[in-house]
PDB file of C-alpha atoms in Angstrom:
ATOM      1  CA  ASP A 133     -17.828 -46.315  38.064  1.00 47.00           C
ATOM      2  CA  THR A 134     -17.573 -48.371  34.884  1.00 52.00           C
ATOM      3  CA  GLY A 135     -18.393 -45.476  32.619  1.00 86.00           C
ATOM      4  CA  VAL A 136     -21.617 -46.691  30.978  1.00 92.00           C
ATOM      5  CA  SER A 137     -24.329 -44.147  31.673  1.00 94.00           C
ATOM      6  CA  GLN A 138     -28.062 -44.374  31.186  1.00 97.00           C
ATOM      7  CA  ASP A 139     -30.820 -41.815  31.343  1.00 97.00           C
ATOM      8  CA  PRO A 140     -33.309 -41.591  32.915  1.00 97.00           C
ATOM      9  CA  ARG A 141     -32.715 -43.845  35.890  1.00 97.00           C
ATOM     10  CA  HIS A 142     -36.427 -44.203  36.563  1.00 97.00           C
ATOM     11  CA  LYS A 143     -39.480 -43.764  34.403  1.00 98.00           C
ATOM     12  CA  ILE A 144     -43.133 -44.092  35.357  1.00 98.00           C
ATOM     13  CA  THR A 145     -45.624 -43.956  32.533  1.00 98.00           C
ATOM     14  CA  LYS A 146     -49.200 -44.821  31.788  1.00 97.00           C
ATOM     15  CA  ARG A 147     -50.130 -47.717  29.580  1.00 97.00           C
ATOM     16  CA  GLY A 148     -50.237 -46.686  25.953  1.00 97.00           C
ATOM     17  CA  GLN A 149     -47.637 -43.938  26.235  1.00 98.00           C
ATOM     18  CA  ASN A 150     -44.305 -43.942  24.421  1.00 98.00           C
ATOM     19  CA  VAL A 151     -41.007 -43.880  26.304  1.00 98.00           C
ATOM     20  CA  THR A 152     -37.403 -43.429  25.209  1.00 98.00           C
ATOM     21  CA  PHE A 153     -34.239 -44.359  27.059  1.00 97.00           C
ATOM     22  CA  ARG A 154     -30.685 -43.321  26.331  1.00 97.00           C
ATOM     23  CA  CYS A 155     -27.365 -45.135  26.784  1.00 96.00           C
ATOM     24  CA  ASP A 156     -23.837 -43.737  26.506  1.00 92.00           C
ATOM     25  CA  PRO A 157     -21.241 -46.521  26.281  1.00 89.00           C
ATOM     26  CA  ILE A 158     -17.716 -46.482  27.641  1.00 80.00           C
ATOM     27  CA  SER A 159     -15.398 -44.259  25.613  1.00 75.00           C
ATOM     28  CA  GLU A 160     -17.833 -44.449  22.712  1.00 70.00           C
ATOM     29  CA  HIS A 161     -16.979 -48.103  22.209  1.00 80.00           C
ATOM     30  CA  ASN A 162     -18.231 -49.482  18.908  1.00 86.00           C
ATOM     31  CA  ARG A 163     -20.067 -52.409  20.579  1.00 90.00           C
ATOM     32  CA  LEU A 164     -23.260 -51.714  22.514  1.00 93.00           C
ATOM     33  CA  TYR A 165     -25.821 -54.113  23.963  1.00 95.00           C
ATOM     34  CA  TRP A 166     -29.300 -53.686  25.412  1.00 97.00           C
ATOM     35  CA  TYR A 167     -30.776 -56.120  27.930  1.00 97.00           C
ATOM     36  CA  ARG A 168     -33.985 -56.310  29.908  1.00 97.00           C
ATOM     37  CA  GLN A 169     -34.285 -57.635  33.439  1.00 96.00           C
ATOM     38  CA  THR A 170     -37.556 -58.512  35.098  1.00 95.00           C
ATOM     39  CA  LEU A 171     -38.063 -59.287  38.760  1.00 91.00           C
ATOM     40  CA  GLY A 172     -36.438 -62.516  39.850  1.00 89.00           C
ATOM     41  CA  GLN A 173     -34.677 -63.090  36.554  1.00 93.00           C
ATOM     42  CA  GLY A 174     -31.280 -62.468  35.099  1.00 96.00           C
ATOM     43  CA  PRO A 175     -30.844 -59.961  32.284  1.00 97.00           C
ATOM     44  CA  GLU A 176     -32.115 -61.055  28.867  1.00 96.00           C
ATOM     45  CA  PHE A 177     -30.513 -59.916  25.626  1.00 95.00           C
ATOM     46  CA  LEU A 178     -32.534 -57.511  23.491  1.00 96.00           C
ATOM     47  CA  THR A 179     -30.284 -56.132  20.772  1.00 96.00           C
ATOM     48  CA  TYR A 180     -26.701 -55.462  19.688  1.00 94.00           C
ATOM     49  CA  PHE A 181     -25.072 -52.600  17.813  1.00 94.00           C
ATOM     50  CA  GLN A 182     -21.693 -52.444  16.177  1.00 91.00           C
ATOM     51  CA  ASN A 183     -21.119 -48.804  15.404  1.00 90.00           C
ATOM     52  CA  GLU A 184     -24.438 -47.602  13.979  1.00 92.00           C
ATOM     53  CA  ALA A 185     -25.473 -50.993  12.610  1.00 93.00           C
ATOM     54  CA  GLN A 186     -28.020 -53.031  14.556  1.00 94.00           C
ATOM     55  CA  LEU A 187     -26.672 -56.509  13.926  1.00 93.00           C
ATOM     56  CA  GLU A 188     -28.831 -58.685  16.141  1.00 91.00           C
ATOM     57  CA  LYS A 189     -32.311 -58.460  17.628  1.00 92.00           C
ATOM     58  CA  SER A 190     -33.911 -60.821  20.092  1.00 92.00           C
ATOM     59  CA  ARG A 191     -37.400 -62.209  19.635  1.00 89.00           C
ATOM     60  CA  LEU A 192     -38.171 -60.287  22.824  1.00 86.00           C
ATOM     61  CA  LEU A 193     -37.915 -57.096  20.800  1.00 88.00           C
ATOM     62  CA  SER A 194     -41.463 -56.804  19.504  1.00 90.00           C
ATOM     63  CA  ASP A 195     -42.451 -54.337  16.808  1.00 93.00           C
ATOM     64  CA  ARG A 196     -43.308 -51.826  19.534  1.00 96.00           C
ATOM     65  CA  PHE A 197     -39.622 -51.643  20.391  1.00 96.00           C
ATOM     66  CA  SER A 198     -37.077 -49.771  18.318  1.00 96.00           C
ATOM     67  CA  ALA A 199     -33.443 -49.080  19.012  1.00 96.00           C
ATOM     68  CA  GLU A 200     -31.119 -46.719  17.227  1.00 96.00           C
ATOM     69  CA  ARG A 201     -27.531 -45.665  17.327  1.00 95.00           C
ATOM     70  CA  PRO A 202     -27.430 -42.933  14.703  1.00 89.00           C
ATOM     71  CA  LYS A 203     -23.821 -41.805  14.965  1.00 84.00           C
ATOM     72  CA  GLY A 204     -22.310 -44.911  16.457  1.00 82.00           C
ATOM     73  CA  SER A 205     -21.933 -43.288  19.861  1.00 87.00           C
ATOM     74  CA  PHE A 206     -24.972 -43.116  22.170  1.00 93.00           C
ATOM     75  CA  SER A 207     -28.013 -45.324  21.635  1.00 96.00           C
ATOM     76  CA  THR A 208     -31.723 -44.915  22.268  1.00 97.00           C
ATOM     77  CA  LEU A 209     -34.346 -47.531  22.992  1.00 97.00           C
ATOM     78  CA  GLU A 210     -37.952 -46.543  22.362  1.00 97.00           C
ATOM     79  CA  ILE A 211     -41.034 -48.438  23.433  1.00 97.00           C
ATOM     80  CA  GLN A 212     -44.269 -47.409  21.762  1.00 97.00           C
ATOM     81  CA  ARG A 213     -47.731 -47.997  23.217  1.00 97.00           C
ATOM     82  CA  THR A 214     -46.308 -49.309  26.468  1.00 97.00           C
ATOM     83  CA  GLU A 215     -47.945 -52.240  28.196  1.00 96.00           C
ATOM     84  CA  GLN A 216     -47.782 -53.278  31.842  1.00 96.00           C
ATOM     85  CA  GLY A 217     -45.669 -56.244  30.802  1.00 95.00           C
ATOM     86  CA  ASP A 218     -42.963 -53.841  29.655  1.00 97.00           C
ATOM     87  CA  SER A 219     -42.252 -52.927  33.276  1.00 97.00           C
ATOM     88  CA  ALA A 220     -38.647 -53.969  33.846  1.00 97.00           C
ATOM     89  CA  MET A 221     -35.103 -52.732  34.244  1.00 97.00           C
ATOM     90  CA  TYR A 222     -33.529 -51.871  30.892  1.00 98.00           C
ATOM     91  CA  LEU A 223     -29.776 -52.293  30.892  1.00 98.00           C
ATOM     92  CA  CYS A 224     -27.123 -51.128  28.507  1.00 97.00           C
ATOM     93  CA  ALA A 225     -23.651 -52.645  28.288  1.00 95.00           C
ATOM     94  CA  SER A 226     -20.412 -52.162  26.412  1.00 92.00           C
ATOM     95  CA  PRO A 227     -16.857 -53.513  26.568  1.00 86.00           C
ATOM     96  CA  PRO A 228     -14.487 -51.508  28.766  1.00 81.00           C
ATOM     97  CA  SER A 229     -11.878 -50.881  26.081  1.00 77.00           C
ATOM     98  CA  PHE A 230     -10.529 -51.942  22.708  1.00 75.00           C
ATOM     99  CA  ARG A 231      -7.708 -53.944  24.281  1.00 75.00           C
ATOM    100  CA  PRO A 232      -7.545 -57.604  23.241  1.00 75.00           C
ATOM    101  CA  GLY A 233      -9.646 -59.672  25.609  1.00 73.00           C
ATOM    102  CA  ASP A 234     -11.639 -56.699  26.861  1.00 77.00           C
ATOM    103  CA  GLU A 235     -13.898 -56.776  23.823  1.00 75.00           C
ATOM    104  CA  GLU A 236     -15.395 -60.056  25.013  1.00 78.00           C
ATOM    105  CA  THR A 237     -16.321 -58.481  28.349  1.00 86.00           C
ATOM    106  CA  GLN A 238     -19.366 -56.337  29.024  1.00 91.00           C
ATOM    107  CA  TYR A 239     -19.683 -53.613  31.613  1.00 92.00           C
ATOM    108  CA  PHE A 240     -23.165 -52.518  32.512  1.00 95.00           C
ATOM    109  CA  GLY A 241     -24.820 -49.203  33.085  1.00 95.00           C
ATOM    110  CA  PRO A 242     -27.018 -48.505  36.101  1.00 96.00           C
ATOM    111  CA  GLY A 243     -30.163 -49.252  34.127  1.00 97.00           C
ATOM    112  CA  THR A 244     -33.457 -47.493  33.563  1.00 98.00           C
ATOM    113  CA  ARG A 245     -36.270 -48.838  35.699  1.00 97.00           C
ATOM    114  CA  LEU A 246     -39.573 -48.590  33.842  1.00 98.00           C
ATOM    115  CA  LEU A 247     -42.918 -48.877  35.552  1.00 98.00           C
ATOM    116  CA  VAL A 248     -46.006 -48.941  33.358  1.00 98.00           C
ATOM    117  CA  LEU A 249     -49.224 -48.204  35.239  1.00 96.00           C
TER     118      LEU A 249
ATOM    119  CA  ALA B 212     -30.475 -74.384  23.125  1.00 77.00           C
ATOM    120  CA  GLN B 213     -27.995 -72.369  25.109  1.00 87.00           C
ATOM    121  CA  ARG B 214     -28.936 -72.089  28.738  1.00 92.00           C
ATOM    122  CA  VAL B 215     -27.479 -71.170  32.100  1.00 96.00           C
ATOM    123  CA  THR B 216     -28.925 -72.725  35.229  1.00 97.00           C
ATOM    124  CA  GLN B 217     -28.383 -71.517  38.751  1.00 98.00           C
ATOM    125  CA  PRO B 218     -30.305 -74.018  40.843  1.00 96.00           C
ATOM    126  CA  GLU B 219     -30.352 -72.056  44.089  1.00 96.00           C
ATOM    127  CA  LYS B 220     -32.344 -68.862  44.450  1.00 96.00           C
ATOM    128  CA  LEU B 221     -30.963 -68.243  47.912  1.00 97.00           C
ATOM    129  CA  LEU B 222     -27.827 -69.386  49.687  1.00 98.00           C
ATOM    130  CA  SER B 223     -27.592 -68.485  53.339  1.00 97.00           C
ATOM    131  CA  VAL B 224     -24.334 -68.987  55.281  1.00 97.00           C
ATOM    132  CA  PHE B 225     -22.584 -67.696  58.342  1.00 97.00           C
ATOM    133  CA  LYS B 226     -19.523 -65.483  58.213  1.00 97.00           C
ATOM    134  CA  GLY B 227     -16.371 -67.534  57.795  1.00 97.00           C
ATOM    135  CA  ALA B 228     -18.142 -70.499  56.216  1.00 98.00           C
ATOM    136  CA  PRO B 229     -17.217 -71.756  52.752  1.00 97.00           C
ATOM    137  CA  VAL B 230     -19.438 -70.747  49.879  1.00 97.00           C
ATOM    138  CA  GLU B 231     -20.197 -72.475  46.593  1.00 97.00           C
ATOM    139  CA  LEU B 232     -22.641 -70.903  44.157  1.00 98.00           C
ATOM    140  CA  LYS B 233     -23.595 -73.385  41.496  1.00 98.00           C
ATOM    141  CA  CYS B 234     -23.793 -72.700  37.781  1.00 97.00           C
ATOM    142  CA  ASN B 235     -24.439 -75.208  35.016  1.00 97.00           C
ATOM    143  CA  TYR B 236     -24.637 -74.422  31.346  1.00 95.00           C
ATOM    144  CA  SER B 237     -25.643 -76.029  28.097  1.00 93.00           C
ATOM    145  CA  TYR B 238     -23.756 -74.957  24.999  1.00 87.00           C
ATOM    146  CA  SER B 239     -22.409 -76.965  22.110  1.00 79.00           C
ATOM    147  CA  GLY B 240     -19.371 -74.846  21.303  1.00 78.00           C
ATOM    148  CA  SER B 241     -16.533 -73.422  23.374  1.00 80.00           C
ATOM    149  CA  PRO B 242     -18.200 -71.180  25.895  1.00 84.00           C
ATOM    150  CA  GLU B 243     -16.862 -68.227  27.707  1.00 89.00           C
ATOM    151  CA  LEU B 244     -18.243 -68.011  31.225  1.00 93.00           C
ATOM    152  CA  PHE B 245     -18.562 -65.063  33.555  1.00 94.00           C
ATOM    153  CA  TRP B 246     -19.738 -64.300  37.056  1.00 96.00           C
ATOM    154  CA  TYR B 247     -21.401 -60.963  37.694  1.00 97.00           C
ATOM    155  CA  VAL B 248     -22.322 -59.553  41.099  1.00 97.00           C
ATOM    156  CA  GLN B 249     -24.901 -56.976  42.059  1.00 96.00           C
ATOM    157  CA  TYR B 250     -24.640 -55.407  45.499  1.00 96.00           C
ATOM    158  CA  SER B 251     -27.615 -53.634  46.993  1.00 93.00           C
ATOM    159  CA  ARG B 252     -28.459 -50.455  45.077  1.00 90.00           C
ATOM    160  CA  GLN B 253     -25.504 -50.864  42.731  1.00 93.00           C
ATOM    161  CA  ARG B 254     -25.141 -51.769  39.102  1.00 94.00           C
ATOM    162  CA  LEU B 255     -24.263 -55.195  37.810  1.00 95.00           C
ATOM    163  CA  GLN B 256     -20.482 -55.645  38.033  1.00 93.00           C
ATOM    164  CA  LEU B 257     -18.171 -58.158  36.467  1.00 93.00           C
ATOM    165  CA  LEU B 258     -16.668 -60.369  39.171  1.00 94.00           C
ATOM    166  CA  LEU B 259     -14.569 -62.740  37.114  1.00 92.00           C
ATOM    167  CA  ARG B 260     -14.295 -64.563  33.799  1.00 90.00           C
ATOM    168  CA  HIS B 261     -13.049 -68.073  33.320  1.00 86.00           C
ATOM    169  CA  ILE B 262     -10.466 -67.170  30.716  1.00 80.00           C
ATOM    170  CA  SER B 263      -8.635 -64.948  33.178  1.00 79.00           C
ATOM    171  CA  ARG B 264      -8.262 -67.710  35.760  1.00 75.00           C
ATOM    172  CA  GLU B 265      -7.941 -65.110  38.482  1.00 80.00           C
ATOM    173  CA  SER B 266      -9.223 -64.692  42.007  1.00 83.00           C
ATOM    174  CA  ILE B 267     -11.280 -61.609  42.757  1.00 87.00           C
ATOM    175  CA  LYS B 268     -12.267 -60.713  46.329  1.00 92.00           C
ATOM    176  CA  GLY B 269     -11.281 -64.244  47.288  1.00 92.00           C
ATOM    177  CA  PHE B 270     -13.662 -65.837  44.783  1.00 95.00           C
ATOM    178  CA  THR B 271     -12.561 -68.395  42.216  1.00 94.00           C
ATOM    179  CA  ALA B 272     -14.395 -70.353  39.558  1.00 94.00           C
ATOM    180  CA  ASP B 273     -13.205 -73.266  37.464  1.00 88.00           C
ATOM    181  CA  LEU B 274     -14.729 -74.225  34.170  1.00 90.00           C
ATOM    182  CA  ASN B 275     -15.498 -77.947  34.112  1.00 91.00           C
ATOM    183  CA  LYS B 276     -16.390 -78.843  30.549  1.00 88.00           C
ATOM    184  CA  GLY B 277     -17.126 -82.461  31.445  1.00 90.00           C
ATOM    185  CA  GLU B 278     -19.767 -81.466  33.953  1.00 91.00           C
ATOM    186  CA  THR B 279     -20.640 -78.249  32.071  1.00 93.00           C
ATOM    187  CA  SER B 280     -20.288 -76.311  35.293  1.00 95.00           C
ATOM    188  CA  PHE B 281     -18.708 -73.060  36.413  1.00 95.00           C
ATOM    189  CA  HIS B 282     -19.285 -72.968  40.140  1.00 97.00           C
ATOM    190  CA  LEU B 283     -18.176 -69.922  42.142  1.00 97.00           C
ATOM    191  CA  LYS B 284     -16.317 -70.623  45.355  1.00 96.00           C
ATOM    192  CA  LYS B 285     -14.910 -68.775  48.316  1.00 97.00           C
ATOM    193  CA  PRO B 286     -13.335 -70.498  51.310  1.00 97.00           C
ATOM    194  CA  PHE B 287     -14.408 -67.971  53.950  1.00 97.00           C
ATOM    195  CA  ALA B 288     -17.484 -65.837  53.359  1.00 97.00           C
ATOM    196  CA  GLN B 289     -17.625 -62.245  54.569  1.00 97.00           C
ATOM    197  CA  GLU B 290     -20.711 -60.178  55.334  1.00 97.00           C
ATOM    198  CA  GLU B 291     -19.831 -57.810  52.508  1.00 97.00           C
ATOM    199  CA  ASP B 292     -20.179 -60.702  50.064  1.00 98.00           C
ATOM    200  CA  SER B 293     -23.942 -60.552  50.509  1.00 98.00           C
ATOM    201  CA  ALA B 294     -25.329 -59.788  47.043  1.00 97.00           C
ATOM    202  CA  MET B 295     -27.000 -61.241  43.963  1.00 98.00           C
ATOM    203  CA  TYR B 296     -24.689 -63.368  41.840  1.00 98.00           C
ATOM    204  CA  TYR B 297     -25.340 -64.094  38.186  1.00 98.00           C
ATOM    205  CA  CYS B 298     -23.579 -66.637  36.021  1.00 98.00           C
ATOM    206  CA  ALA B 299     -23.436 -65.768  32.319  1.00 96.00           C
ATOM    207  CA  LEU B 300     -22.432 -67.470  29.086  1.00 93.00           C
ATOM    208  CA  SER B 301     -21.031 -65.773  26.020  1.00 89.00           C
ATOM    209  CA  GLY B 302     -20.439 -67.052  22.549  1.00 72.00           C
ATOM    210  CA  ALA B 303     -23.916 -68.234  21.713  1.00 61.00           C
ATOM    211  CA  GLY B 304     -24.893 -67.034  18.258  1.00 62.00           C
ATOM    212  CA  GLY B 305     -22.066 -64.578  17.791  1.00 67.00           C
ATOM    213  CA  TYR B 306     -21.524 -60.969  18.800  1.00 82.00           C
ATOM    214  CA  ASN B 307     -20.678 -62.052  22.359  1.00 85.00           C
ATOM    215  CA  LYS B 308     -24.180 -61.510  23.690  1.00 90.00           C
ATOM    216  CA  LEU B 309     -24.576 -62.811  27.230  1.00 94.00           C
ATOM    217  CA  ILE B 310     -27.029 -65.434  28.404  1.00 94.00           C
ATOM    218  CA  PHE B 311     -27.642 -65.134  32.131  1.00 96.00           C
ATOM    219  CA  GLY B 312     -28.879 -67.477  34.787  1.00 97.00           C
ATOM    220  CA  ALA B 313     -31.678 -66.406  37.096  1.00 97.00           C
ATOM    221  CA  GLY B 314     -29.229 -65.517  39.836  1.00 97.00           C
ATOM    222  CA  THR B 315     -28.506 -66.655  43.377  1.00 98.00           C
ATOM    223  CA  ARG B 316     -28.852 -64.399  46.362  1.00 98.00           C
ATOM    224  CA  LEU B 317     -26.023 -64.933  48.830  1.00 98.00           C
ATOM    225  CA  ALA B 318     -26.788 -63.897  52.390  1.00 98.00           C
ATOM    226  CA  VAL B 319     -23.862 -63.972  54.810  1.00 98.00           C
ATOM    227  CA  HIS B 320     -24.913 -63.720  58.432  1.00 97.00           C
ATOM    228  CA  PRO B 321     -22.684 -62.504  61.289  1.00 95.00           C
TER     229      PRO B 321
END
């Protein structure tokens, strides 16, 4: 177990509903990443936090998506007015430790699988 | 544009055969390359990174900057190696975000 946890593991929702996912990084590491993975593809970067600051957002993150990390520990990813195209696995990642060299590595959580009906 | 290409969606071999999973990248700077593995019903796991120059579970990968490749190799495949393998590039645009290839499914048959 790499220590990154995500909740819930599965979410089924109807189109138009809002959903929120949570990620707890390893040892409350200051770096936290969100990715999305659709069927047959590798993960795609969504956004990056350093402490509570959201420093980078992908073009994939439309205005229906919002991510927060209010205290620099856990993070939430909210999707408003979900669409069927939002169905995917949402992954969270963080480095395993603050040791030199480890900060360039990302360990992944189990993901939240979203299905929009 | 930064990109990672894994040309094979599926690689099927018999147990004991050599394996080479191909990965090519495009990146103008000094990349850092990784291989991740995802076994059935498990999370994505780091297999190895080029900077470590180590062998994990018998797998090795050498960064070839001239050919912009980072192929993953193992001399003798085992059934437990069956999984999805993803090549990833870091260093594009800062903050160490990862750019992944589409993945290759390795199937090792008895």
